[in-house]
PDB file of N, CA and C in Angstrom:
ATOM      1  N   MET A 539      41.053 -18.192  33.421  1.00  0.00           N
ATOM      2  CA  MET A 539      40.361 -19.434  33.606  1.00  0.00           C
ATOM      3  C   MET A 539      39.847 -19.382  35.132  1.00  0.00           C
ATOM      4  N   LYS A 540      38.860 -20.203  35.530  1.00  0.00           N
ATOM      5  CA  LYS A 540      38.235 -20.002  36.786  1.00  0.00           C
ATOM      6  C   LYS A 540      37.989 -21.399  37.584  1.00  0.00           C
ATOM      7  N   GLU A 541      38.437 -21.501  38.944  1.00  0.00           N
ATOM      8  CA  GLU A 541      37.998 -22.301  39.714  1.00  0.00           C
ATOM      9  C   GLU A 541      37.355 -21.683  40.576  1.00  0.00           C
ATOM     10  N   ILE A 542      35.847 -22.683  40.648  1.00  0.00           N
ATOM     11  CA  ILE A 542      34.578 -22.796  41.108  1.00  0.00           C
ATOM     12  C   ILE A 542      34.966 -23.964  42.257  1.00  0.00           C
ATOM     13  N   LYS A 543      34.712 -23.804  43.571  1.00  0.00           N
ATOM     14  CA  LYS A 543      34.248 -24.757  44.774  1.00  0.00           C
ATOM     15  C   LYS A 543      33.069 -24.557  45.190  1.00  0.00           C
ATOM     16  N   ALA A 544      32.640 -25.477  45.287  1.00  0.00           N
ATOM     17  CA  ALA A 544      31.103 -25.293  45.976  1.00  0.00           C
ATOM     18  C   ALA A 544      30.684 -25.952  47.101  1.00  0.00           C
ATOM     19  N   PHE A 545      30.132 -25.656  47.842  1.00  0.00           N
ATOM     20  CA  PHE A 545      30.267 -26.690  49.121  1.00  0.00           C
ATOM     21  C   PHE A 545      28.468 -26.591  49.103  1.00  0.00           C
ATOM     22  N   ILE A 546      27.714 -27.623  48.978  1.00  0.00           N
ATOM     23  CA  ILE A 546      26.618 -28.228  48.619  1.00  0.00           C
ATOM     24  C   ILE A 546      26.202 -29.703  49.338  1.00  0.00           C
ATOM     25  N   LYS A 547      24.401 -29.410  49.852  1.00  0.00           N
ATOM     26  CA  LYS A 547      24.090 -30.444  51.140  1.00  0.00           C
ATOM     27  C   LYS A 547      24.377 -31.286  50.047  1.00  0.00           C
ATOM     28  N   PRO A 548      24.484 -32.726  50.623  1.00  0.00           N
ATOM     29  CA  PRO A 548      24.325 -34.078  50.326  1.00  0.00           C
ATOM     30  C   PRO A 548      23.426 -34.422  49.149  1.00  0.00           C
ATOM     31  N   ASN A 549      22.211 -34.135  49.839  1.00  0.00           N
ATOM     32  CA  ASN A 549      20.844 -34.362  49.038  1.00  0.00           C
ATOM     33  C   ASN A 549      20.831 -33.374  47.961  1.00  0.00           C
ATOM     34  N   ARG A 550      21.359 -32.638  47.733  1.00  0.00           N
ATOM     35  CA  ARG A 550      21.278 -31.930  46.174  1.00  0.00           C
ATOM     36  C   ARG A 550      22.446 -32.235  45.109  1.00  0.00           C
ATOM     37  N   ILE A 551      23.368 -32.517  45.569  1.00  0.00           N
ATOM     38  CA  ILE A 551      24.668 -32.992  44.364  1.00  0.00           C
ATOM     39  C   ILE A 551      24.232 -33.726  43.444  1.00  0.00           C
ATOM     40  N   GLN A 552      23.599 -34.426  43.584  1.00  0.00           N
ATOM     41  CA  GLN A 552      22.868 -35.264  42.306  1.00  0.00           C
ATOM     42  C   GLN A 552      22.224 -34.496  41.512  1.00  0.00           C
ATOM     43  N   LYS A 553      22.028 -33.916  41.624  1.00  0.00           N
ATOM     44  CA  LYS A 553      20.960 -32.663  40.772  1.00  0.00           C
ATOM     45  C   LYS A 553      21.837 -31.464  40.090  1.00  0.00           C
ATOM     46  N   VAL A 554      22.792 -31.217  41.178  1.00  0.00           N
ATOM     47  CA  VAL A 554      23.838 -30.059  40.304  1.00  0.00           C
ATOM     48  C   VAL A 554      24.392 -30.863  39.069  1.00  0.00           C
ATOM     49  N   ILE A 555      24.932 -31.831  39.809  1.00  0.00           N
ATOM     50  CA  ILE A 555      26.220 -32.992  38.859  1.00  0.00           C
ATOM     51  C   ILE A 555      25.338 -33.226  37.728  1.00  0.00           C
ATOM     52  N   ASP A 556      23.702 -33.310  37.541  1.00  0.00           N
ATOM     53  CA  ASP A 556      23.127 -33.575  36.548  1.00  0.00           C
ATOM     54  C   ASP A 556      23.406 -32.253  35.534  1.00  0.00           C
ATOM     55  N   ALA A 557      22.457 -31.450  36.321  1.00  0.00           N
ATOM     56  CA  ALA A 557      22.731 -29.857  35.671  1.00  0.00           C
ATOM     57  C   ALA A 557      23.556 -29.640  35.038  1.00  0.00           C
ATOM     58  N   LEU A 558      24.989 -29.594  35.640  1.00  0.00           N
ATOM     59  CA  LEU A 558      26.447 -29.485  34.996  1.00  0.00           C
ATOM     60  C   LEU A 558      26.893 -29.862  33.887  1.00  0.00           C
ATOM     61  N   THR A 559      26.531 -31.373  34.070  1.00  0.00           N
ATOM     62  CA  THR A 559      26.827 -32.186  32.982  1.00  0.00           C
ATOM     63  C   THR A 559      26.177 -31.762  31.519  1.00  0.00           C
ATOM     64  N   ASP A 560      24.232 -31.903  31.615  1.00  0.00           N
ATOM     65  CA  ASP A 560      23.871 -31.557  31.105  1.00  0.00           C
ATOM     66  C   ASP A 560      24.166 -30.164  29.892  1.00  0.00           C
ATOM     67  N   ASN A 561      24.759 -29.037  30.694  1.00  0.00           N
ATOM     68  CA  ASN A 561      25.467 -28.120  30.140  1.00  0.00           C
ATOM     69  C   ASN A 561      26.699 -27.674  29.990  1.00  0.00           C
ATOM     70  N   GLY A 562      27.266 -28.905  29.707  1.00  0.00           N
ATOM     71  CA  GLY A 562      28.437 -29.041  28.980  1.00  0.00           C
ATOM     72  C   GLY A 562      29.913 -29.481  30.038  1.00  0.00           C
ATOM     73  N   PHE A 563      29.904 -29.119  31.273  1.00  0.00           N
ATOM     74  CA  PHE A 563      30.728 -29.064  32.409  1.00  0.00           C
ATOM     75  C   PHE A 563      30.739 -30.479  32.873  1.00  0.00           C
ATOM     76  N   LYS A 564      31.450 -31.513  31.854  1.00  0.00           N
ATOM     77  CA  LYS A 564      31.844 -32.944  32.156  1.00  0.00           C
ATOM     78  C   LYS A 564      33.082 -33.198  33.047  1.00  0.00           C
ATOM     79  N   SER A 565      33.650 -32.391  33.388  1.00  0.00           N
ATOM     80  CA  SER A 565      34.950 -32.593  34.156  1.00  0.00           C
ATOM     81  C   SER A 565      34.789 -31.880  35.905  1.00  0.00           C
ATOM     82  N   MET A 566      34.763 -32.300  36.789  1.00  0.00           N
ATOM     83  CA  MET A 566      34.922 -31.739  38.391  1.00  0.00           C
ATOM     84  C   MET A 566      35.280 -33.104  39.057  1.00  0.00           C
ATOM     85  N   THR A 567      35.165 -32.723  40.367  1.00  0.00           N
ATOM     86  CA  THR A 567      35.791 -33.438  41.834  1.00  0.00           C
ATOM     87  C   THR A 567      34.847 -33.223  42.394  1.00  0.00           C
ATOM     88  N   LEU A 568      34.777 -33.961  43.105  1.00  0.00           N
ATOM     89  CA  LEU A 568      33.639 -34.051  44.288  1.00  0.00           C
ATOM     90  C   LEU A 568      34.463 -34.907  45.639  1.00  0.00           C
ATOM     91  N   SER A 569      33.929 -34.429  46.887  1.00  0.00           N
ATOM     92  CA  SER A 569      34.922 -34.642  47.996  1.00  0.00           C
ATOM     93  C   SER A 569      33.513 -34.467  48.935  1.00  0.00           C
ATOM     94  N   GLN A 570      33.885 -35.764  50.050  1.00  0.00           N
ATOM     95  CA  GLN A 570      32.810 -35.417  51.256  1.00  0.00           C
ATOM     96  C   GLN A 570      33.577 -34.617  51.765  1.00  0.00           C
ATOM     97  N   ALA A 571      32.828 -33.743  52.675  1.00  0.00           N
ATOM     98  CA  ALA A 571      33.253 -32.806  53.576  1.00  0.00           C
ATOM     99  C   ALA A 571      32.531 -32.749  54.688  1.00  0.00           C
ATOM    100  N   GLU A 572      33.447 -32.013  56.035  1.00  0.00           N
ATOM    101  CA  GLU A 572      32.068 -31.544  57.062  1.00  0.00           C
ATOM    102  C   GLU A 572      32.341 -29.634  56.848  1.00  0.00           C
ATOM    103  N   GLY A 573      31.399 -29.161  56.709  1.00  0.00           N
ATOM    104  CA  GLY A 573      31.138 -27.754  57.493  1.00  0.00           C
ATOM    105  C   GLY A 573      30.715 -27.409  58.608  1.00  0.00           C
ATOM    106  N   THR A 574      31.174 -26.099  59.031  1.00  0.00           N
ATOM    107  CA  THR A 574      30.731 -25.623  60.359  1.00  0.00           C
ATOM    108  C   THR A 574      30.573 -24.204  59.818  1.00  0.00           C
ATOM    109  N   GLY A 575      29.208 -23.739  60.584  1.00  0.00           N
ATOM    110  CA  GLY A 575      29.101 -21.894  60.382  1.00  0.00           C
ATOM    111  C   GLY A 575      28.260 -21.868  61.335  1.00  0.00           C
ATOM    112  N   ALA A 576      27.411 -20.875  60.938  1.00  0.00           N
ATOM    113  CA  ALA A 576      26.058 -20.134  62.370  1.00  0.00           C
ATOM    114  C   ALA A 576      25.182 -21.057  61.620  1.00  0.00           C
ATOM    115  N   PHE A 577      24.597 -21.686  60.710  1.00  0.00           N
ATOM    116  CA  PHE A 577      23.509 -22.223  60.381  1.00  0.00           C
ATOM    117  C   PHE A 577      24.134 -23.613  61.114  1.00  0.00           C
ATOM    118  N   LYS A 578      23.486 -24.486  61.555  1.00  0.00           N
ATOM    119  CA  LYS A 578      23.854 -25.740  61.816  1.00  0.00           C
ATOM    120  C   LYS A 578      22.479 -26.490  61.394  1.00  0.00           C
ATOM    121  N   SER A 579      22.798 -27.903  60.271  1.00  0.00           N
ATOM    122  CA  SER A 579      21.780 -28.529  59.959  1.00  0.00           C
ATOM    123  C   SER A 579      21.117 -29.282  60.916  1.00  0.00           C
ATOM    124  N   LYS A 580      19.865 -30.032  60.449  1.00  0.00           N
ATOM    125  CA  LYS A 580      19.090 -30.955  61.259  1.00  0.00           C
ATOM    126  C   LYS A 580      20.128 -31.980  61.454  1.00  0.00           C
ATOM    127  N   ASP A 581      20.661 -32.025  60.487  1.00  0.00           N
ATOM    128  CA  ASP A 581      21.806 -33.840  60.767  1.00  0.00           C
ATOM    129  C   ASP A 581      23.380 -33.294  61.407  1.00  0.00           C
ATOM    130  N   SER A 582      23.341 -32.191  61.798  1.00  0.00           N
ATOM    131  CA  SER A 582      24.794 -31.355  62.015  1.00  0.00           C
ATOM    132  C   SER A 582      24.669 -32.478  63.527  1.00  0.00           C
ATOM    133  N   ARG A 583      26.190 -33.413  63.620  1.00  0.00           N
ATOM    134  CA  ARG A 583      26.313 -33.768  64.942  1.00  0.00           C
ATOM    135  C   ARG A 583      27.844 -33.637  65.337  1.00  0.00           C
ATOM    136  N   PRO A 584      28.534 -34.050  66.280  1.00  0.00           N
ATOM    137  CA  PRO A 584      30.155 -33.542  66.955  1.00  0.00           C
ATOM    138  C   PRO A 584      30.495 -34.482  65.686  1.00  0.00           C
ATOM    139  N   SER A 585      31.879 -34.010  65.247  1.00  0.00           N
ATOM    140  CA  SER A 585      32.692 -34.255  64.576  1.00  0.00           C
ATOM    141  C   SER A 585      33.413 -35.154  65.318  1.00  0.00           C
ATOM    142  N   LEU A 586      33.757 -36.165  64.392  1.00  0.00           N
ATOM    143  CA  LEU A 586      34.699 -37.683  64.736  1.00  0.00           C
ATOM    144  C   LEU A 586      36.166 -37.144  64.558  1.00  0.00           C
ATOM    145  N   ASP A 587      36.540 -36.562  63.799  1.00  0.00           N
ATOM    146  CA  ASP A 587      37.921 -35.997  63.750  1.00  0.00           C
ATOM    147  C   ASP A 587      38.353 -34.383  64.341  1.00  0.00           C
ATOM    148  N   PHE A 588      37.097 -33.773  64.488  1.00  0.00           N
ATOM    149  CA  PHE A 588      37.447 -32.272  65.057  1.00  0.00           C
ATOM    150  C   PHE A 588      36.473 -32.039  65.885  1.00  0.00           C
ATOM    151  N   HIS A 589      37.205 -31.133  67.115  1.00  0.00           N
ATOM    152  CA  HIS A 589      36.451 -30.561  68.216  1.00  0.00           C
ATOM    153  C   HIS A 589      35.159 -29.688  67.592  1.00  0.00           C
ATOM    154  N   VAL A 590      33.870 -29.806  66.808  1.00  0.00           N
ATOM    155  CA  VAL A 590      33.324 -28.915  66.705  1.00  0.00           C
ATOM    156  C   VAL A 590      31.755 -29.587  66.167  1.00  0.00           C
ATOM    157  N   THR A 591      30.789 -29.170  66.017  1.00  0.00           N
ATOM    158  CA  THR A 591      29.991 -29.202  65.716  1.00  0.00           C
ATOM    159  C   THR A 591      29.820 -29.362  63.939  1.00  0.00           C
ATOM    160  N   ASP A 592      29.432 -30.207  63.108  1.00  0.00           N
ATOM    161  CA  ASP A 592      29.938 -30.422  61.891  1.00  0.00           C
ATOM    162  C   ASP A 592      28.256 -30.440  61.287  1.00  0.00           C
ATOM    163  N   SER A 593      28.461 -30.363  59.590  1.00  0.00           N
ATOM    164  CA  SER A 593      27.063 -30.472  58.733  1.00  0.00           C
ATOM    165  C   SER A 593      27.388 -31.335  57.557  1.00  0.00           C
ATOM    166  N   PRO A 594      26.986 -32.360  57.197  1.00  0.00           N
ATOM    167  CA  PRO A 594      28.117 -32.887  56.154  1.00  0.00           C
ATOM    168  C   PRO A 594      27.623 -32.189  55.282  1.00  0.00           C
ATOM    169  N   VAL A 595      28.529 -32.084  54.078  1.00  0.00           N
ATOM    170  CA  VAL A 595      28.306 -31.280  52.486  1.00  0.00           C
ATOM    171  C   VAL A 595      29.527 -32.028  51.714  1.00  0.00           C
ATOM    172  N   ILE A 596      29.059 -32.026  50.782  1.00  0.00           N
ATOM    173  CA  ILE A 596      29.739 -32.479  49.242  1.00  0.00           C
ATOM    174  C   ILE A 596      30.754 -31.342  48.838  1.00  0.00           C
ATOM    175  N   LYS A 597      31.814 -31.162  48.392  1.00  0.00           N
ATOM    176  CA  LYS A 597      32.743 -30.150  47.736  1.00  0.00           C
ATOM    177  C   LYS A 597      32.839 -30.539  46.346  1.00  0.00           C
ATOM    178  N   LEU A 598      32.499 -29.859  45.740  1.00  0.00           N
ATOM    179  CA  LEU A 598      32.429 -29.846  44.121  1.00  0.00           C
ATOM    180  C   LEU A 598      33.422 -28.623  43.557  1.00  0.00           C
ATOM    181  N   GLU A 599      34.464 -29.354  43.350  1.00  0.00           N
ATOM    182  CA  GLU A 599      35.211 -28.254  42.445  1.00  0.00           C
ATOM    183  C   GLU A 599      35.713 -28.315  40.908  1.00  0.00           C
ATOM    184  N   LEU A 600      35.345 -27.271  40.256  1.00  0.00           N
ATOM    185  CA  LEU A 600      35.445 -27.426  38.881  1.00  0.00           C
ATOM    186  C   LEU A 600      36.399 -26.239  38.211  1.00  0.00           C
ATOM    187  N   VAL A 601      36.924 -26.352  36.836  1.00  0.00           N
ATOM    188  CA  VAL A 601      37.996 -25.444  36.122  1.00  0.00           C
ATOM    189  C   VAL A 601      37.496 -24.770  34.641  1.00  0.00           C
ATOM    190  N   CYS A 602      36.980 -24.020  34.793  1.00  0.00           N
ATOM    191  CA  CYS A 602      36.425 -23.687  33.684  1.00  0.00           C
ATOM    192  C   CYS A 602      37.145 -22.548  33.219  1.00  0.00           C
ATOM    193  N   HIS A 603      36.273 -21.938  31.449  1.00  0.00           N
ATOM    194  CA  HIS A 603      37.369 -20.454  31.218  1.00  0.00           C
ATOM    195  C   HIS A 603      36.280 -19.608  31.765  1.00  0.00           C
ATOM    196  N   THR A 604      36.497 -18.509  31.948  1.00  0.00           N
ATOM    197  CA  THR A 604      36.625 -17.333  32.521  1.00  0.00           C
ATOM    198  C   THR A 604      34.758 -16.663  32.063  1.00  0.00           C
ATOM    199  N   GLU A 605      34.293 -16.923  30.966  1.00  0.00           N
ATOM    200  CA  GLU A 605      33.406 -17.115  30.415  1.00  0.00           C
ATOM    201  C   GLU A 605      32.574 -17.960  30.416  1.00  0.00           C
ATOM    202  N   GLU A 606      32.597 -18.965  31.092  1.00  0.00           N
ATOM    203  CA  GLU A 606      31.872 -19.859  31.123  1.00  0.00           C
ATOM    204  C   GLU A 606      31.672 -19.866  32.877  1.00  0.00           C
ATOM    205  N   SER A 607      32.347 -19.306  33.611  1.00  0.00           N
ATOM    206  CA  SER A 607      32.216 -19.320  34.830  1.00  0.00           C
ATOM    207  C   SER A 607      30.842 -18.476  35.449  1.00  0.00           C
ATOM    208  N   LEU A 608      30.267 -17.977  35.072  1.00  0.00           N
ATOM    209  CA  LEU A 608      28.956 -17.246  35.916  1.00  0.00           C
ATOM    210  C   LEU A 608      27.980 -18.330  35.133  1.00  0.00           C
ATOM    211  N   ASN A 609      27.756 -18.924  34.203  1.00  0.00           N
ATOM    212  CA  ASN A 609      26.765 -19.762  33.829  1.00  0.00           C
ATOM    213  C   ASN A 609      27.022 -21.111  34.971  1.00  0.00           C
ATOM    214  N   ALA A 610      28.368 -21.617  35.081  1.00  0.00           N
ATOM    215  CA  ALA A 610      28.093 -22.773  35.719  1.00  0.00           C
ATOM    216  C   ALA A 610      27.617 -22.022  37.321  1.00  0.00           C
ATOM    217  N   ILE A 611      28.043 -21.044  38.007  1.00  0.00           N
ATOM    218  CA  ILE A 611      27.554 -20.499  39.091  1.00  0.00           C
ATOM    219  C   ILE A 611      26.644 -20.784  39.116  1.00  0.00           C
ATOM    220  N   GLU A 612      25.387 -19.803  38.117  1.00  0.00           N
ATOM    221  CA  GLU A 612      24.060 -19.479  38.062  1.00  0.00           C
ATOM    222  C   GLU A 612      23.683 -21.715  38.342  1.00  0.00           C
ATOM    223  N   ILE A 613      24.032 -22.351  37.473  1.00  0.00           N
ATOM    224  CA  ILE A 613      23.573 -23.488  37.629  1.00  0.00           C
ATOM    225  C   ILE A 613      23.956 -24.380  38.786  1.00  0.00           C
ATOM    226  N   ILE A 614      24.604 -24.294  39.587  1.00  0.00           N
ATOM    227  CA  ILE A 614      24.761 -24.654  40.870  1.00  0.00           C
ATOM    228  C   ILE A 614      23.717 -23.981  41.692  1.00  0.00           C
ATOM    229  N   THR A 615      23.556 -22.496  41.781  1.00  0.00           N
ATOM    230  CA  THR A 615      23.146 -22.045  42.511  1.00  0.00           C
ATOM    231  C   THR A 615      21.298 -22.520  42.417  1.00  0.00           C
ATOM    232  N   LYS A 616      20.995 -22.473  41.244  1.00  0.00           N
ATOM    233  CA  LYS A 616      19.636 -23.161  40.974  1.00  0.00           C
ATOM    234  C   LYS A 616      19.396 -24.277  41.574  1.00  0.00           C
ATOM    235  N   ASN A 617      20.417 -25.284  41.213  1.00  0.00           N
ATOM    236  CA  ASN A 617      20.224 -26.529  41.826  1.00  0.00           C
ATOM    237  C   ASN A 617      20.372 -27.162  43.084  1.00  0.00           C
ATOM    238  N   SER A 618      21.065 -26.284  43.828  1.00  0.00           N
ATOM    239  CA  SER A 618      21.646 -26.468  45.250  1.00  0.00           C
ATOM    240  C   SER A 618      20.677 -25.738  46.357  1.00  0.00           C
ATOM    241  N   LYS A 619      19.912 -24.809  45.589  1.00  0.00           N
ATOM    242  CA  LYS A 619      18.978 -24.118  46.588  1.00  0.00           C
ATOM    243  C   LYS A 619      17.648 -24.745  47.260  1.00  0.00           C
ATOM    244  N   THR A 620      17.328 -24.564  48.526  1.00  0.00           N
ATOM    245  CA  THR A 620      16.515 -25.421  48.980  1.00  0.00           C
ATOM    246  C   THR A 620      15.503 -24.389  49.791  1.00  0.00           C
ATOM    247  N   ASP A 621      14.431 -24.275  50.373  1.00  0.00           N
ATOM    248  CA  ASP A 621      13.687 -23.927  51.509  1.00  0.00           C
ATOM    249  C   ASP A 621      14.267 -23.021  52.517  1.00  0.00           C
ATOM    250  N   GLU A 622      15.479 -24.568  52.965  1.00  0.00           N
ATOM    251  CA  GLU A 622      15.897 -24.002  54.492  1.00  0.00           C
ATOM    252  C   GLU A 622      17.039 -23.386  54.211  1.00  0.00           C
ATOM    253  N   PRO A 623      17.690 -22.682  55.843  1.00  0.00           N
ATOM    254  CA  PRO A 623      18.999 -22.120  55.620  1.00  0.00           C
ATOM    255  C   PRO A 623      19.922 -22.730  55.874  1.00  0.00           C
ATOM    256  N   GLY A 624      20.963 -22.219  55.058  1.00  0.00           N
ATOM    257  CA  GLY A 624      22.037 -23.306  54.898  1.00  0.00           C
ATOM    258  C   GLY A 624      22.860 -23.943  53.774  1.00  0.00           C
ATOM    259  N   ASP A 625      22.488 -23.701  52.480  1.00  0.00           N
ATOM    260  CA  ASP A 625      22.317 -24.081  51.512  1.00  0.00           C
ATOM    261  C   ASP A 625      23.687 -24.515  50.911  1.00  0.00           C
ATOM    262  N   GLY A 626      24.673 -23.477  51.700  1.00  0.00           N
ATOM    263  CA  GLY A 626      26.109 -23.989  51.303  1.00  0.00           C
ATOM    264  C   GLY A 626      26.786 -22.410  50.443  1.00  0.00           C
ATOM    265  N   ILE A 627      27.761 -22.707  49.939  1.00  0.00           N
ATOM    266  CA  ILE A 627      28.635 -21.250  49.168  1.00  0.00           C
ATOM    267  C   ILE A 627      29.530 -21.973  48.447  1.00  0.00           C
ATOM    268  N   ILE A 628      29.875 -20.709  47.640  1.00  0.00           N
ATOM    269  CA  ILE A 628      30.663 -21.013  46.422  1.00  0.00           C
ATOM    270  C   ILE A 628      31.579 -19.945  46.122  1.00  0.00           C
ATOM    271  N   TYR A 629      33.012 -20.322  46.006  1.00  0.00           N
ATOM    272  CA  TYR A 629      34.296 -19.693  46.034  1.00  0.00           C
ATOM    273  C   TYR A 629      34.641 -19.807  44.826  1.00  0.00           C
ATOM    274  N   VAL A 630      35.010 -18.727  44.214  1.00  0.00           N
ATOM    275  CA  VAL A 630      35.503 -18.533  42.556  1.00  0.00           C
ATOM    276  C   VAL A 630      37.169 -17.687  42.887  1.00  0.00           C
ATOM    277  N   SER A 631      38.068 -18.846  42.244  1.00  0.00           N
ATOM    278  CA  SER A 631      39.358 -18.219  42.033  1.00  0.00           C
ATOM    279  C   SER A 631      39.993 -18.216  40.520  1.00  0.00           C
ATOM    280  N   ASN A 632      41.079 -17.412  40.682  1.00  0.00           N
ATOM    281  CA  ASN A 632      41.286 -17.255  39.110  1.00  0.00           C
ATOM    282  C   ASN A 632      42.595 -18.410  39.022  1.00  0.00           C
ATOM    283  N   VAL A 633      42.368 -18.873  37.738  1.00  0.00           N
ATOM    284  CA  VAL A 633      43.963 -20.041  37.674  1.00  0.00           C
ATOM    285  C   VAL A 633      44.445 -19.426  36.670  1.00  0.00           C
ATOM    286  N   GLU A 634      45.608 -19.426  36.820  1.00  0.00           N
ATOM    287  CA  GLU A 634      46.696 -19.161  35.648  1.00  0.00           C
ATOM    288  C   GLU A 634      47.126 -19.754  34.175  1.00  0.00           C
ATOM    289  N   ASP A 635      46.716 -21.332  34.753  1.00  0.00           N
ATOM    290  CA  ASP A 635      47.007 -22.000  33.798  1.00  0.00           C
ATOM    291  C   ASP A 635      46.638 -23.333  34.149  1.00  0.00           C
ATOM    292  N   ALA A 636      46.286 -24.770  33.427  1.00  0.00           N
ATOM    293  CA  ALA A 636      46.758 -25.837  34.039  1.00  0.00           C
ATOM    294  C   ALA A 636      47.580 -26.696  33.065  1.00  0.00           C
ATOM    295  N   PHE A 637      47.628 -27.648  33.207  1.00  0.00           N
ATOM    296  CA  PHE A 637      48.602 -28.579  32.424  1.00  0.00           C
ATOM    297  C   PHE A 637      48.690 -30.042  32.292  1.00  0.00           C
ATOM    298  N   GLN A 638      47.982 -30.771  31.418  1.00  0.00           N
ATOM    299  CA  GLN A 638      47.900 -32.304  31.492  1.00  0.00           C
ATOM    300  C   GLN A 638      48.723 -32.534  31.861  1.00  0.00           C
ATOM    301  N   ILE A 639      48.904 -33.827  32.657  1.00  0.00           N
ATOM    302  CA  ILE A 639      49.706 -34.856  33.369  1.00  0.00           C
ATOM    303  C   ILE A 639      50.571 -35.394  31.692  1.00  0.00           C
ATOM    304  N   LYS A 640      49.458 -36.288  30.835  1.00  0.00           N
ATOM    305  CA  LYS A 640      50.299 -36.897  30.059  1.00  0.00           C
ATOM    306  C   LYS A 640      51.156 -36.327  29.155  1.00  0.00           C
ATOM    307  N   THR A 641      50.716 -35.062  28.663  1.00  0.00           N
ATOM    308  CA  THR A 641      51.708 -34.367  27.723  1.00  0.00           C
ATOM    309  C   THR A 641      52.152 -33.241  27.671  1.00  0.00           C
ATOM    310  N   GLY A 642      52.099 -32.858  29.033  1.00  0.00           N
ATOM    311  CA  GLY A 642      52.569 -31.583  29.745  1.00  0.00           C
ATOM    312  C   GLY A 642      51.825 -30.221  28.862  1.00  0.00           C
ATOM    313  N   GLU A 643      50.706 -30.259  27.873  1.00  0.00           N
ATOM    314  CA  GLU A 643      50.315 -29.304  27.389  1.00  0.00           C
ATOM    315  C   GLU A 643      49.395 -28.274  28.629  1.00  0.00           C
ATOM    316  N   SER A 644      49.878 -27.020  27.839  1.00  0.00           N
ATOM    317  CA  SER A 644      49.181 -26.092  28.676  1.00  0.00           C
ATOM    318  C   SER A 644      47.480 -25.788  28.394  1.00  0.00           C
ATOM    319  N   LEU A 645      46.621 -25.830  29.242  1.00  0.00           N
ATOM    320  CA  LEU A 645      45.018 -25.918  28.515  1.00  0.00           C
ATOM    321  C   LEU A 645      44.732 -24.495  28.141  1.00  0.00           C
ATOM    322  N   LYS A 646      45.827 -23.391  28.973  1.00  0.00           N
ATOM    323  CA  LYS A 646      45.297 -22.302  28.400  1.00  0.00           C
ATOM    324  C   LYS A 646      45.717 -21.740  27.028  1.00  0.00           C
ATOM    325  N   ARG A 647      46.818 -22.496  26.665  1.00  0.00           N
ATOM    326  CA  ARG A 647      47.124 -22.146  25.447  1.00  0.00           C
ATOM    327  C   ARG A 647      46.494 -22.606  24.083  1.00  0.00           C
ATOM    328  N   LYS A 648      45.575 -24.024  24.499  1.00  0.00           N
ATOM    329  CA  LYS A 648      45.183 -24.202  23.626  1.00  0.00           C
ATOM    330  C   LYS A 648      43.703 -23.410  22.907  1.00  0.00           C
ATOM    331  N   ASN A 649      43.381 -22.394  23.476  1.00  0.00           N
ATOM    332  CA  ASN A 649      42.846 -21.561  23.590  1.00  0.00           C
ATOM    333  C   ASN A 649      43.049 -20.476  22.688  1.00  0.00           C
TER     334      ASN A 649
END
């Protein structure tokens, strides 16, 4: 299994969510975040929480089977890309297993 973390511009997140959902990726987590980096967006501002200048981003997290991960990455990339620099970044990590809290059942072993 793979965990995908994508940091996306807020004005593109709904398009990404819709495309992922339409392609069978139903479960994901979204968080509001602040990003720093070489690119400073037009709406970057001094952070109220940190001593940096930041740009608003949405962190999207999802876990999927390894064979589905490239499709998810392609969907995220296609739907979050703009003509401007600083569209975001995607990280991919291995997940050894996942367990449902209610049943304690391993999701890895279901397949």
